[in-house]
Short mmCIF file of C-alpha atoms in Angstrom, two decimals:
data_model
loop_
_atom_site.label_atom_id
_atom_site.label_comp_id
_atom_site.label_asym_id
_atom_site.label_seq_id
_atom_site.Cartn_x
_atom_site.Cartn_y
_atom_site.Cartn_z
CA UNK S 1 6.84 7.82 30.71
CA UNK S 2 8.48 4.98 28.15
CA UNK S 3 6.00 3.05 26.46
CA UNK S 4 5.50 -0.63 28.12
CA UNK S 5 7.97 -3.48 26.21
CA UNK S 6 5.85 -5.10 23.57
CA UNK S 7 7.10 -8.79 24.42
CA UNK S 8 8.67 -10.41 27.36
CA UNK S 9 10.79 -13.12 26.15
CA UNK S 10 8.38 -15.59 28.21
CA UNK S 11 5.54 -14.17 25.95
CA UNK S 12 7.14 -15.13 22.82
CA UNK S 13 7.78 -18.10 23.94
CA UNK S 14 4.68 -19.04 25.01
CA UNK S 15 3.13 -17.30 21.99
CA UNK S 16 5.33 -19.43 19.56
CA UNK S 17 6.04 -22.88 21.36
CA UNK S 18 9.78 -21.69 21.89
CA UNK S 19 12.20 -22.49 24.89
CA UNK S 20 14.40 -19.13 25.66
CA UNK S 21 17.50 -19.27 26.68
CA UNK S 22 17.43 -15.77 28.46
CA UNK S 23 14.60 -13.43 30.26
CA UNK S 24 14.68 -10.52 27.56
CA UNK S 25 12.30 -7.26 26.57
CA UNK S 26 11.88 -7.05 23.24
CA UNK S 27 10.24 -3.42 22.08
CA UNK S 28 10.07 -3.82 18.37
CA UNK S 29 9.78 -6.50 16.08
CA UNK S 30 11.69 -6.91 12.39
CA UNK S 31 13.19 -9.96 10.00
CA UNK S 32 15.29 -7.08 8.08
CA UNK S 33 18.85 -6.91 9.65
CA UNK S 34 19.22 -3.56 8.35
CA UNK S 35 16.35 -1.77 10.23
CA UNK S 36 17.15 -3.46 13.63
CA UNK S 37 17.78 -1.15 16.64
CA UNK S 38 18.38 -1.03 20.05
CA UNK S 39 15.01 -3.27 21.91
CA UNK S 40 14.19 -4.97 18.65
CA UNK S 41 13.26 -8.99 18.79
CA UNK S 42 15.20 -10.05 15.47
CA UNK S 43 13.27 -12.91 13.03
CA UNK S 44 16.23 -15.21 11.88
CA UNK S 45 14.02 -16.08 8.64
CA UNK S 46 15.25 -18.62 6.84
CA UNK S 47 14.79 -18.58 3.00
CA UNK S 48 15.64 -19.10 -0.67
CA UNK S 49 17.92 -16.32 -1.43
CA UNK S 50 19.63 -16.04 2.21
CA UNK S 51 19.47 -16.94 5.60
CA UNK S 52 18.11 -14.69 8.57
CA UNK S 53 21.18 -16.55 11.46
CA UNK S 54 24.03 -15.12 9.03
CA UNK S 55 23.13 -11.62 9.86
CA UNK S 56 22.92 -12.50 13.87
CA UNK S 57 25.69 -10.83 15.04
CA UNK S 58 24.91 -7.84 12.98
CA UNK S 59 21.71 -7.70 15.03
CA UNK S 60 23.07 -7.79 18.33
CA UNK S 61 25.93 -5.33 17.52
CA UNK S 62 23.01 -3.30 16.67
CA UNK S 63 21.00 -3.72 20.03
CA UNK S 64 18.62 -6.65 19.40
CA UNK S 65 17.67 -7.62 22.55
CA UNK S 66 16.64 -11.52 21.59
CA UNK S 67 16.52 -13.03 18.52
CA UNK S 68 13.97 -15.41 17.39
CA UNK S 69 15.96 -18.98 15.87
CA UNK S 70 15.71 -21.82 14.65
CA UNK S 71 19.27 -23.51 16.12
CA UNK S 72 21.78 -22.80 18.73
CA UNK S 73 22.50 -19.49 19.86
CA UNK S 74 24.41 -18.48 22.86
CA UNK S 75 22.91 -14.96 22.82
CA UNK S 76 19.22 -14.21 24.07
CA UNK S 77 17.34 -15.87 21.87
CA UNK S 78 13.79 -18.04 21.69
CA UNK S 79 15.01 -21.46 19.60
CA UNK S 80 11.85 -22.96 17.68
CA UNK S 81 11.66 -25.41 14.89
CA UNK S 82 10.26 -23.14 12.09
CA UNK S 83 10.94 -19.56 12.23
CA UNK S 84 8.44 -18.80 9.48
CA UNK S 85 5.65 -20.34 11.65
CA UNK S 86 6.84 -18.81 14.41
CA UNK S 87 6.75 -15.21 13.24
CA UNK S 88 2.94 -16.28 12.16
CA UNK S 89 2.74 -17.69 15.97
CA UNK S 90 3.26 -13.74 17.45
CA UNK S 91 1.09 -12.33 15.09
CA UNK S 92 -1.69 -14.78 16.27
CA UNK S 93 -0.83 -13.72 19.79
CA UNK S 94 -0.43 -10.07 19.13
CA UNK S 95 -4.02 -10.61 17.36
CA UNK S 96 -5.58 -12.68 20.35
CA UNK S 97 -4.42 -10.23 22.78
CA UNK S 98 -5.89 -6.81 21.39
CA UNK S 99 -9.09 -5.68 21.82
CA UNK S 100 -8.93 -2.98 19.45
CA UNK S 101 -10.59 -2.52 16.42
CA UNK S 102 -9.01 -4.35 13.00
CA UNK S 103 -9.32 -3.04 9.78
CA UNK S 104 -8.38 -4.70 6.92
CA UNK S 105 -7.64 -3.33 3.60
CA UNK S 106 -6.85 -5.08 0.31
CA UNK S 107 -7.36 -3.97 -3.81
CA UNK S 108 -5.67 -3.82 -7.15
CA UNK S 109 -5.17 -0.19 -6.43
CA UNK S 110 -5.34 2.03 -3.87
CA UNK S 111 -4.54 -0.25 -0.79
CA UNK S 112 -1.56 1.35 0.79
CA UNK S 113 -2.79 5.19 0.29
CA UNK S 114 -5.77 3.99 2.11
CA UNK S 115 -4.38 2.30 4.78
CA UNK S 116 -1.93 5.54 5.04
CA UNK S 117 -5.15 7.26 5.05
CA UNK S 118 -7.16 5.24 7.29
CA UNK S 119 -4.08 5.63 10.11
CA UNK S 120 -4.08 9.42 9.59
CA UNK S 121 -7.78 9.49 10.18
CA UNK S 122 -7.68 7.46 13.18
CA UNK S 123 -4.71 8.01 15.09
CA UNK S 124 -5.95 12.06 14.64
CA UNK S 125 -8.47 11.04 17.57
CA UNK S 126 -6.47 9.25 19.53
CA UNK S 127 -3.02 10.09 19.30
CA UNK S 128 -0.41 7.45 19.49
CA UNK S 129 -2.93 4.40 19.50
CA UNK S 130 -3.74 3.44 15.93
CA UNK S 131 -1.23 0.93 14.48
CA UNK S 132 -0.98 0.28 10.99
CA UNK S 133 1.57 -1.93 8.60
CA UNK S 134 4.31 0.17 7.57
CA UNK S 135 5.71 0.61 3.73
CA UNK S 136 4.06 -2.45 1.88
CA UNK S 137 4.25 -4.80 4.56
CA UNK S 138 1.11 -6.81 2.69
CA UNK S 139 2.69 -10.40 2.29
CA UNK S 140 3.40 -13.74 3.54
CA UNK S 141 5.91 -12.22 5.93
CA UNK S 142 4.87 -8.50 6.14
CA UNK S 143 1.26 -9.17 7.52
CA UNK S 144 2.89 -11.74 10.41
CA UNK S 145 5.12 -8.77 10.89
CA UNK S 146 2.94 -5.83 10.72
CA UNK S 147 0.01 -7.85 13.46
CA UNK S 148 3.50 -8.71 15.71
CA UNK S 149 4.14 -5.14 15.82
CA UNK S 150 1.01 -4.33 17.48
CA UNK S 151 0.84 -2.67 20.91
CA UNK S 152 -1.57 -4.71 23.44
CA UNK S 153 -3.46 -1.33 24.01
CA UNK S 154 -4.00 -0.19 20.52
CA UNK S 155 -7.50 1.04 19.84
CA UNK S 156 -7.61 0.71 16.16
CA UNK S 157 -5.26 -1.46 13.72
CA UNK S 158 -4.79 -1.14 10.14
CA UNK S 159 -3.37 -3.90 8.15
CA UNK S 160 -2.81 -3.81 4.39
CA UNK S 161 -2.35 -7.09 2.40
CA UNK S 162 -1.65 -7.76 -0.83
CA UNK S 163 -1.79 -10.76 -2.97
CA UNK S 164 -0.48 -12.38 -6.68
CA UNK S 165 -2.00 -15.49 -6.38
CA UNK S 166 -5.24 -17.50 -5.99
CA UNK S 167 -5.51 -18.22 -1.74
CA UNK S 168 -3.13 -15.78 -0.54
CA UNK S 169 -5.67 -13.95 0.92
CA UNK S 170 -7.74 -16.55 2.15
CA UNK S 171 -4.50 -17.29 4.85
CA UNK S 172 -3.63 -13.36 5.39
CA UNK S 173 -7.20 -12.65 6.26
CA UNK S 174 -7.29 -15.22 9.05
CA UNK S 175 -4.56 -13.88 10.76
CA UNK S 176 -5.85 -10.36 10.23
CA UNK S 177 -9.03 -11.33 11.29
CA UNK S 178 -10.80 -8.22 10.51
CA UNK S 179 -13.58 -6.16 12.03
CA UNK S 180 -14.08 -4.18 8.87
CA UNK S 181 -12.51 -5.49 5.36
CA UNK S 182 -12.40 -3.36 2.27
CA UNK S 183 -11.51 -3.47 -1.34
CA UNK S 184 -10.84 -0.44 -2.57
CA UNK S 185 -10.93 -1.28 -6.35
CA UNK S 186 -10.42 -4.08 -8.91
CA UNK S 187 -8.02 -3.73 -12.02
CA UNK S 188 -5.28 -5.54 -14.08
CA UNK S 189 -2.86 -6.38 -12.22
CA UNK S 190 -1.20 -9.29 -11.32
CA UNK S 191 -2.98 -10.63 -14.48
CA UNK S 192 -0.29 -12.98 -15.79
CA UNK S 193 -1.12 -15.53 -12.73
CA UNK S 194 -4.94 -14.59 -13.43
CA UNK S 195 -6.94 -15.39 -16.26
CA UNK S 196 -9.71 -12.51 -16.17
CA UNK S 197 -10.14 -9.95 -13.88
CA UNK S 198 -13.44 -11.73 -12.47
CA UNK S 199 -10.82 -14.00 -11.00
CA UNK S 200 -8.93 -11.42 -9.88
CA UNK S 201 -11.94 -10.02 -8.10
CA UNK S 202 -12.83 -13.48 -6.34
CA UNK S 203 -9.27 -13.37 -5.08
CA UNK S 204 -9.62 -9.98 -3.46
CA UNK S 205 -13.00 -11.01 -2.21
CA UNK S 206 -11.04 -13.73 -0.14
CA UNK S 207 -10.59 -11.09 2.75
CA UNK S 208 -14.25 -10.89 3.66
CA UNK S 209 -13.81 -14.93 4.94
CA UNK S 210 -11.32 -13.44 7.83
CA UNK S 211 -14.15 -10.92 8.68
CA UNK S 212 -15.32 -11.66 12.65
CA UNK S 213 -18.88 -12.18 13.20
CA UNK S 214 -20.88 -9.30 12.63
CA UNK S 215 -18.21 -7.69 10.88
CA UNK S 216 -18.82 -4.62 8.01
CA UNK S 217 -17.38 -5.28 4.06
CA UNK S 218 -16.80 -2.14 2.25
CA UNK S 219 -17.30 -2.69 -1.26
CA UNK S 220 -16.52 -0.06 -4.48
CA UNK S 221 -19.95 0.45 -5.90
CA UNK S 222 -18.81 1.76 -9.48
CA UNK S 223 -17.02 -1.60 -10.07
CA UNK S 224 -17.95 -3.49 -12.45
CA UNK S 225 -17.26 -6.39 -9.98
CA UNK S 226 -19.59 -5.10 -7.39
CA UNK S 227 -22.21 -7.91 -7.40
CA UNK S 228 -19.13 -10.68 -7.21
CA UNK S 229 -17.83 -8.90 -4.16
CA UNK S 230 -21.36 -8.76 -2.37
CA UNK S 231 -21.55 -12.30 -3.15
CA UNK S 232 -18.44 -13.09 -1.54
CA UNK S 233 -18.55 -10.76 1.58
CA UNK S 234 -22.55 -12.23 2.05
CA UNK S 235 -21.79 -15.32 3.99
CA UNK S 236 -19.39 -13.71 6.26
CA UNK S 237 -20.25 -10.00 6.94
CA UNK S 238 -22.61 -8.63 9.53
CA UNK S 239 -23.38 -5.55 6.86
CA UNK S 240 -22.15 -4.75 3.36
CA UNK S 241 -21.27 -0.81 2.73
CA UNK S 242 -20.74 0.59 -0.53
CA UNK S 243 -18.90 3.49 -2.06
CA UNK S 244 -19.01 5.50 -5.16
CA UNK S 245 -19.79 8.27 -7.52
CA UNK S 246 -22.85 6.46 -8.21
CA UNK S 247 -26.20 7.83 -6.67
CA UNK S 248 -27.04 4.53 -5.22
CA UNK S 249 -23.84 3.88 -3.20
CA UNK S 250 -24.33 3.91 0.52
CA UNK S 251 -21.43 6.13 0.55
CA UNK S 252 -21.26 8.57 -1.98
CA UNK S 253 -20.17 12.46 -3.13
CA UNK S 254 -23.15 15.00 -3.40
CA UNK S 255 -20.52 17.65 -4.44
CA UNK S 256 -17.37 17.58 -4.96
CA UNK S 257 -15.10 20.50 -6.48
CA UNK S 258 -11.54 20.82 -7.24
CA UNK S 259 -9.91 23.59 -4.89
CA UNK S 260 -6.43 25.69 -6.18
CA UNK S 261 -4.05 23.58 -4.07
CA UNK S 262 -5.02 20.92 -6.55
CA UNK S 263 -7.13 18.75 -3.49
CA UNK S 264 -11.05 17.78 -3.82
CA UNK S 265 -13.42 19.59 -1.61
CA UNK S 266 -16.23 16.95 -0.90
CA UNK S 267 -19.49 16.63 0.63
CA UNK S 268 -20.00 13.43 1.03
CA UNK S 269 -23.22 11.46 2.46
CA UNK S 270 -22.93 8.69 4.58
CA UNK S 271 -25.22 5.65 6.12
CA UNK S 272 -25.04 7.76 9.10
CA UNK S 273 -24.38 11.06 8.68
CA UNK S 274 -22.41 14.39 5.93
CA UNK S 275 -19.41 15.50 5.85
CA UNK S 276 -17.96 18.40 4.10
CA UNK S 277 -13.67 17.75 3.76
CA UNK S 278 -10.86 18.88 1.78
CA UNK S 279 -8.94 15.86 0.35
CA UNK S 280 -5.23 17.84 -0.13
CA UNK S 281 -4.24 15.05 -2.75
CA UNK S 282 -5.38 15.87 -6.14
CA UNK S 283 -7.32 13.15 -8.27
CA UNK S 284 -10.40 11.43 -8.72
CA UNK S 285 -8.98 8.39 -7.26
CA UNK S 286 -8.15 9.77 -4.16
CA UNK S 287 -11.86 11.18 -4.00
CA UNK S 288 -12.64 7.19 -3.90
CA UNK S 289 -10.06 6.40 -1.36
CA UNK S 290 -11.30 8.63 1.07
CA UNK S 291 -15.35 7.74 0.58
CA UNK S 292 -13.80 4.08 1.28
CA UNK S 293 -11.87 5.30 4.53
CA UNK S 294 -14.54 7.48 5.68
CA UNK S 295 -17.29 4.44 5.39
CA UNK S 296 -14.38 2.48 7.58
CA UNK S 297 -13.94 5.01 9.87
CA UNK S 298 -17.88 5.78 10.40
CA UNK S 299 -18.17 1.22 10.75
CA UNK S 300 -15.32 1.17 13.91
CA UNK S 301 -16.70 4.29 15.52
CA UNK S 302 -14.26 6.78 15.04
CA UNK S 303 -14.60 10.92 15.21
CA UNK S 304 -15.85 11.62 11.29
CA UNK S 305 -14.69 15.08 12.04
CA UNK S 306 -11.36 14.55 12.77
CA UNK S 307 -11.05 12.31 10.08
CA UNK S 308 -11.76 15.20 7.50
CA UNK S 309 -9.69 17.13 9.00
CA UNK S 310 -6.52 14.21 8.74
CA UNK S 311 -7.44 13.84 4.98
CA UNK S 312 -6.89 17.49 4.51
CA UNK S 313 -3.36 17.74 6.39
CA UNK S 314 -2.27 14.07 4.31
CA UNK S 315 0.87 14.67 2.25
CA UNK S 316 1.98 12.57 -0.42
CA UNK S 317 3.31 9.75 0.13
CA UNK S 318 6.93 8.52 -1.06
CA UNK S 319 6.28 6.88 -4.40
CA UNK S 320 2.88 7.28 -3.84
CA UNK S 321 1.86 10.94 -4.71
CA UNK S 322 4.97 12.62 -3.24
CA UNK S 323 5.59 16.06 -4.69
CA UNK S 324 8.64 18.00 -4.42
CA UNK S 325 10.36 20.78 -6.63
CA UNK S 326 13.59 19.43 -8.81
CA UNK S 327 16.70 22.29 -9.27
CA UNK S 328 17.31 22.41 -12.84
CA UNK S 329 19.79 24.47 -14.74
CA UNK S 330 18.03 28.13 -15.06
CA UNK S 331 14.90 26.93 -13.17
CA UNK S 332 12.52 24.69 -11.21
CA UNK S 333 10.33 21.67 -12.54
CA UNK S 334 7.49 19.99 -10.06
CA UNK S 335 7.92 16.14 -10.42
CA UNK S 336 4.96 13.91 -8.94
CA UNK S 337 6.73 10.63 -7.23
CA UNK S 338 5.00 7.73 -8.49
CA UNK S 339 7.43 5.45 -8.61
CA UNK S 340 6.43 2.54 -6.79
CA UNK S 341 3.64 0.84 -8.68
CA UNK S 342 1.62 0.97 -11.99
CA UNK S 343 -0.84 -0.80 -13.69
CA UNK S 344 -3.25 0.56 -16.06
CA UNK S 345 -5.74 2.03 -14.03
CA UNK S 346 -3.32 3.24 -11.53
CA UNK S 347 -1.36 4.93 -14.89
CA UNK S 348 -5.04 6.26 -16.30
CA UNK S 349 -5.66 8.22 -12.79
CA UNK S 350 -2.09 9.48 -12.34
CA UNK S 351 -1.88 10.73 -15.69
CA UNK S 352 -5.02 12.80 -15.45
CA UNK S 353 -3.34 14.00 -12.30
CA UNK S 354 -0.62 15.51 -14.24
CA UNK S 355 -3.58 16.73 -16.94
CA UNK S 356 -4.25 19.50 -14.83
CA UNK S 357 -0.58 20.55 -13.73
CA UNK S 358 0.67 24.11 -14.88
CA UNK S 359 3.75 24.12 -17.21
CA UNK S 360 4.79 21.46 -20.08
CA UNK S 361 3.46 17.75 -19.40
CA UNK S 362 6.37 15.20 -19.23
CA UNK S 363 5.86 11.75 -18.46
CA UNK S 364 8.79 9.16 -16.99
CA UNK S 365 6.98 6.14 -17.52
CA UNK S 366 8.68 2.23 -16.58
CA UNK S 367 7.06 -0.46 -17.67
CA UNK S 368 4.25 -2.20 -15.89
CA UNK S 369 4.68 -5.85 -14.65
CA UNK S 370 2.90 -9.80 -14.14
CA UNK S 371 0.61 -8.41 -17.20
CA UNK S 372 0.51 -11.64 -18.55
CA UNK S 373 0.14 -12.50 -22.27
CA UNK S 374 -2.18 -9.17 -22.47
CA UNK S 375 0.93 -6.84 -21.29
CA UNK S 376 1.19 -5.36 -24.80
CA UNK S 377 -2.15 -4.41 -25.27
CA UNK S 378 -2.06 -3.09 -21.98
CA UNK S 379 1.18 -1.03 -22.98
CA UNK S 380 -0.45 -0.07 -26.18
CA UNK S 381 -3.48 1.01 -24.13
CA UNK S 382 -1.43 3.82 -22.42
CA UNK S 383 -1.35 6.05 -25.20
CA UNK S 384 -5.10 7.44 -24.84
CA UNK S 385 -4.50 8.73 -21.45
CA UNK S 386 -1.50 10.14 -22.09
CA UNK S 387 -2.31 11.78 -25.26
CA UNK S 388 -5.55 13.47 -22.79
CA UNK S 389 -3.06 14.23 -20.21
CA UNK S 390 -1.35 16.54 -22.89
CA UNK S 391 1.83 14.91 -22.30
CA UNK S 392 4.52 16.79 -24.76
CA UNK S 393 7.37 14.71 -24.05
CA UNK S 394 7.99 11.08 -22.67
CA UNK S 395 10.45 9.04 -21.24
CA UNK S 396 9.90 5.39 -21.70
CA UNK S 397 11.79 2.64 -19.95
CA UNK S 398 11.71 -1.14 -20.30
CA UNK S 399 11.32 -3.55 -22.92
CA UNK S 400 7.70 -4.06 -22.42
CA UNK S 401 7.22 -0.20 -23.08
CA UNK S 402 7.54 -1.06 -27.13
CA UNK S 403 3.69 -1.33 -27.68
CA UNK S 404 3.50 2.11 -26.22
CA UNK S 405 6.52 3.47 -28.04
CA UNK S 406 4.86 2.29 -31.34
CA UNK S 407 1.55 3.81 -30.35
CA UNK S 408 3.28 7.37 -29.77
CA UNK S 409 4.92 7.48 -33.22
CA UNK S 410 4.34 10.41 -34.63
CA UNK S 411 1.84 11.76 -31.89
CA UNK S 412 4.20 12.66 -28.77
CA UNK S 413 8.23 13.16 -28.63
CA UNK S 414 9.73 10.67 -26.76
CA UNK S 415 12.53 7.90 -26.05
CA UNK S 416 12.61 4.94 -25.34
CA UNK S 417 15.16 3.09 -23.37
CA UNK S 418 16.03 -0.36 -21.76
CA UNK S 419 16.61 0.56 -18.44
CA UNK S 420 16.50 2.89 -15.44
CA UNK S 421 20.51 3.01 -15.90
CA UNK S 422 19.69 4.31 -19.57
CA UNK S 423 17.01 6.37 -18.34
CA UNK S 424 19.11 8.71 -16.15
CA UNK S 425 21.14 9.61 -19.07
CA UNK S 426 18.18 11.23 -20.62
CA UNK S 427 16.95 13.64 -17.89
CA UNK S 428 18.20 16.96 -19.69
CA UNK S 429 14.89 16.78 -21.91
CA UNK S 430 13.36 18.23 -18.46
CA UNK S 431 13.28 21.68 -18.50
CA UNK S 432 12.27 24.63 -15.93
CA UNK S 433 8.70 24.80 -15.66
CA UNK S 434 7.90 21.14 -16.72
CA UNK S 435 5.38 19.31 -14.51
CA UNK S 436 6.82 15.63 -14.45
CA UNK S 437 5.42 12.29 -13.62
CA UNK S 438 7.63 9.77 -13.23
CA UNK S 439 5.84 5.93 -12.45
CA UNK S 440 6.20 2.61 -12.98
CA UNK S 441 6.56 -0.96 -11.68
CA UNK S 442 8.61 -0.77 -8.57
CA UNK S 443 10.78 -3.19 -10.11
CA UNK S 444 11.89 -0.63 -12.82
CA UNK S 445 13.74 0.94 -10.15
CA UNK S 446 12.86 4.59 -11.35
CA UNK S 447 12.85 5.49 -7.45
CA UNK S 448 16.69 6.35 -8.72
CA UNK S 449 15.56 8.55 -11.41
CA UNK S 450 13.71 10.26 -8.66
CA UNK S 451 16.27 10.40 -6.11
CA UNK S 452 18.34 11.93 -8.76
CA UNK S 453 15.83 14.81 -9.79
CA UNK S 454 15.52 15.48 -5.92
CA UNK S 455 19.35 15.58 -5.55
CA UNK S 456 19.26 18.04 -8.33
CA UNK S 457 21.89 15.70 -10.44
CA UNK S 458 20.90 16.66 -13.81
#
């Protein structure tokens, strides 16, 4: 049996103060021309760099059924003044309408492999009725998006958001409006529009302000933020839960031990209850990912069980942990896709991921962004946890990577290059039997270098 439309173009219109011009079902929701398909209510955002109405008739010849504008249009379609506000509007009403349980989930690291994590987990007990945000959807637009997206009858919701500024939260959280909000970590990042990381903390502690009465704040015990974040989650959460290595975190490790698959096998205590897991992604910072999930998890109710099980069938995600096995001339390499993001810590706990791969360590490293006036001493920085990854050869790229190259000299062979275009021209110092991490800012672009290793171009 099809799954019910997710808006009647009477909803939307009621939901965002629009007049429609024609009775539609819309069964998906997306701004991005390019992902529209047949059912899909299409966003006609207007902004800076383009215009969402110039890409109208590529929706429709693409199966929108309505389109949401902000002038004439022949074509089913709900006309308001603002589509910006609008979008906002539906993810209100999608909000308003559920009664399932919200999780939010923000940090410097770690947000979108626990929300990944946190979906797993639930929609393993009930099949087909967790939603979550997809890719990074953790913005302005993306959160609007991601709650618009949201079946009526979901049980659980997971919605990631992300901020760069001071307030950004603050707004995303009250649209969210969150049963349970965590943070899975503070670190530098974002730290040129921040002038410590106490301030970046305060900004990440903005989500607990969304939390609805009674709700739970899950809180990283270790940090060294952890009092600042209990302050800010005290005026608004029913009950504060923290997580950790340390012995005094409400949810913690008792054991943990590294299996040959590369995963964690935990035993983990909880306010409620134990639970022995495999985590199948390898790292201590996935061990703290899924102490954060599980504490979620035990807050909304979900099977615990189930939710150890999920952890232990979790791949790695694209950019995120993704591991696959490049062809190379006379042999295989493994390369570790982290490509989408870095900032020190996230580098630090990747790196020490590779320290325990088989085979030559060989590091693809871009440069790491919105550092701020501290970028080269956070560049610089990188050379210690390389150097105790036993990284043999690197691959720098970007300008800001100079620190770094300087810090090398002499102590690791590498290049250095401008740019991912560069960068590709150098993939021959890979050789069979290398283990190969390749991450940086998303920016970079060295998603490229990795679709060429997987495409076996080199």
């Amino acid at each position: 049996m099809p799954a019910p439309p997710l808006w009647s173009s009477d909803e939307i219109a009621r939901a965002v103060g629009g007049v429609a011009t024609a009775e539609f079902f819309a069964r998906g929701v997306t701004f991005d021309s390019r992902e529209v398909g047949p059912g899909d209510l299409f966003v006609a955002l207007s902004g800076e760099a383009t215009d969402g109405h110039r890409f109208l008739d590529q929706a429709f010849a693409q199966g929108a059924a309505g389109a949401l504008v902000s002038r004439d249009e022949a074509r089913a379609s709900v006309r308001v003044a603002d589509t910006f506000a609008a979008l906002e509007d539906l993810g209100r009403a999608a909000r308003a309408r559920t009664e399932a349980r919200i999780i939010g989930v923000t940090g410097s690291v770690g947000k979108t492999s626990a929300k990944e994590a946190l979906f797993a987990c639930l929609d393993r007990g009930v099949p087909g009725e967790a939603h979550r945000s997809v890719k990074s959807y953790n913005n302005h637009t993306g959160v609007p998006l991601s709650l618009a997206r949201m079946p009526a009858a979901a049980r659980y919701g997971v919605f990631e958001m992300g901020m760069n500024h001071p307030g950004e939260l603050a707004h995303l959280t009250t649209l969210v409006r969150p049963h349970v909000a965590i943070v899975t970590a503070i670190a530098p990042a974002h730290t040129e529009f921040f002038p410590d990381e106490s301030a970046i903390a305060d900004a990440k502690g903005e989500i607990f302000a969304g939390l609805e009465p009674g709700g739970v704040a899950i809180i990283p015990y270790d940090s060294p933020h952890r009092d600042r974040l209990i302050a800010a989650a005290t005026p608004y959460a029913g009950r504060i839960v923290t997580f950790g290595t340390d012995r005094n975190a409400d949810v913690r490790p008792l054991e943990t031990m590294r299996v040959p698959t590369g995963g964690t096998f935990v035993t983990a205590k909880l306010p409620g209850s134990e639970l022995s897991f495999t985590i199948a992604q390898p790292g201590a910072h996935w061990v703290s990912n899924a102490l954060a999930v599980l504490a979620a998890v035990e807050a909304v109710g979900a099977d615990l069980g189930l939710a150890g099980l999920a952890l232990a069938e979790m791949g790695g995600l694209q950019g995120r942990g993704a591991r696959f096995i490049a062809k190379l001339l006379g042999g295989e390499a493994l390369v570790i896709d982290e490509s989408y993001n870095a900032n020190p810590a996230s580098m630090a706990a990747t790196l020490a991921v590779l320290a325990h791969e088989p085979g030559r360590h060989v590091a693809l490293l871009g440069e790491m962004r919105e550092l701020g006036e501290k970028s080269a001493d956070y560049h610089a920085a990188l050379a210690e946890p390389i150097l105790a990854a036993n990284v043999e050869a690197a691959l720098l790229v970007g300008e800001a990577m100079a620190p770094l190259a300087t810090a090398l000299e002499g102590r690791v062979d590498f290049v250095h290059v401008r740019d991912t275009a560069a960068a590709l021209d150098h993939l021959a110092m890979i050789a069979p039997g290398d283990a190969v991490l390749v991450k940086g800012s998303n920016g970079v672009g060295l998603a490229r270098v990795v679709a060429s290793l997987a495409g076996g171009k080199i």
